[in-house]
XYZ file of C-alpha atoms in Angstrom:
104
model
C 83.072 -127.468 38.347
C 84.471 -125.694 41.390
C 82.571 -122.748 42.828
C 84.533 -119.730 44.048
C 85.043 -119.664 47.817
C 82.521 -117.666 49.801
C 83.712 -115.511 52.674
C 81.716 -114.597 55.767
C 81.688 -110.761 55.971
C 82.158 -110.762 59.757
C 85.061 -113.190 60.047
C 86.384 -113.340 56.460
C 86.731 -117.104 56.947
C 86.052 -119.341 54.011
C 82.679 -121.049 54.215
C 82.307 -124.627 53.076
C 79.722 -125.694 50.480
C 76.735 -127.482 51.974
C 74.138 -129.996 50.955
C 71.173 -129.506 53.235
C 67.638 -130.669 53.920
C 67.060 -128.486 56.977
C 63.319 -128.004 57.102
C 62.077 -129.609 60.323
C 62.741 -127.399 63.332
C 61.340 -129.853 65.883
C 64.025 -132.471 65.257
C 67.774 -132.074 65.644
C 69.682 -131.687 62.400
C 71.920 -134.586 61.416
C 75.323 -133.093 60.514
C 77.244 -135.445 58.223
C 81.046 -135.149 58.067
C 82.917 -137.118 55.398
C 86.250 -138.880 55.764
C 89.705 -138.251 54.353
C 89.908 -137.875 50.544
C 86.122 -137.698 50.255
C 83.403 -135.036 49.993
C 79.834 -134.301 50.974
C 78.809 -136.505 48.021
C 79.632 -139.479 50.281
C 76.363 -138.728 52.042
C 74.040 -138.312 49.009
C 71.990 -141.446 49.632
C 71.994 -140.841 53.387
C 70.646 -137.310 52.855
C 67.903 -138.698 50.622
C 66.964 -141.352 53.190
C 66.937 -138.918 56.099
C 64.819 -136.448 54.108
C 62.319 -139.122 53.122
C 61.891 -139.949 56.806
C 61.468 -136.335 57.887
C 64.884 -135.720 59.422
C 66.724 -132.490 58.659
C 70.318 -133.097 57.574
C 73.368 -131.175 56.451
C 76.537 -132.452 54.752
C 79.571 -130.306 54.048
C 82.867 -130.374 52.218
C 85.700 -129.985 54.698
C 88.486 -127.607 53.729
C 90.640 -129.040 50.961
C 87.960 -131.590 49.995
C 85.186 -131.594 47.380
C 84.415 -128.001 46.421
C 86.066 -126.395 49.451
C 89.393 -124.658 49.009
C 92.310 -125.694 51.205
C 93.037 -122.139 52.294
C 96.343 -121.423 54.004
C 98.077 -124.821 54.434
C 99.714 -123.613 57.656
C 96.285 -123.384 59.301
C 95.154 -126.904 58.331
C 94.579 -128.962 61.492
C 92.005 -131.118 63.236
C 91.015 -128.069 65.277
C 90.496 -126.002 62.117
C 88.327 -128.761 60.620
C 86.221 -128.895 63.806
C 85.842 -125.095 63.757
C 84.740 -125.296 60.104
C 82.037 -127.832 60.982
C 80.831 -125.666 63.869
C 80.905 -122.522 61.706
C 78.980 -124.155 58.847
C 76.421 -125.557 61.282
C 75.898 -122.152 62.890
C 75.758 -120.400 59.493
C 72.995 -122.816 58.447
C 71.011 -121.846 61.543
C 71.194 -125.247 63.200
C 70.095 -125.066 66.846
C 70.377 -128.754 67.814
C 72.533 -131.322 66.041
C 73.509 -134.949 65.916
C 77.033 -135.280 64.515
C 77.818 -138.240 62.251
C 81.303 -138.709 60.839
C 83.419 -141.420 59.356
C 86.995 -142.341 58.666
C 88.892 -139.234 59.710
């Protein structure tokens, strides 16, 4: 079931749905970015493993994937995807991050 898009009041940009285990401020947060034609669900077992070992982690659905809407197709680009990851990371309050991605 798709959730309605959520907009940030300040920027009116669409925010991407997250799966997160951010609860350990002393360690950097592992930010997990899925590949093409995938979703944050790709990282389910990785999130569970990281959590069990005390590492905070965050996985997100990139625009047009999983539960995230595509938005305006004319704005879809690698730069827009990178800005989405940065925006979601900031919105989640992540101060330090380790970025992990695959296949895009």
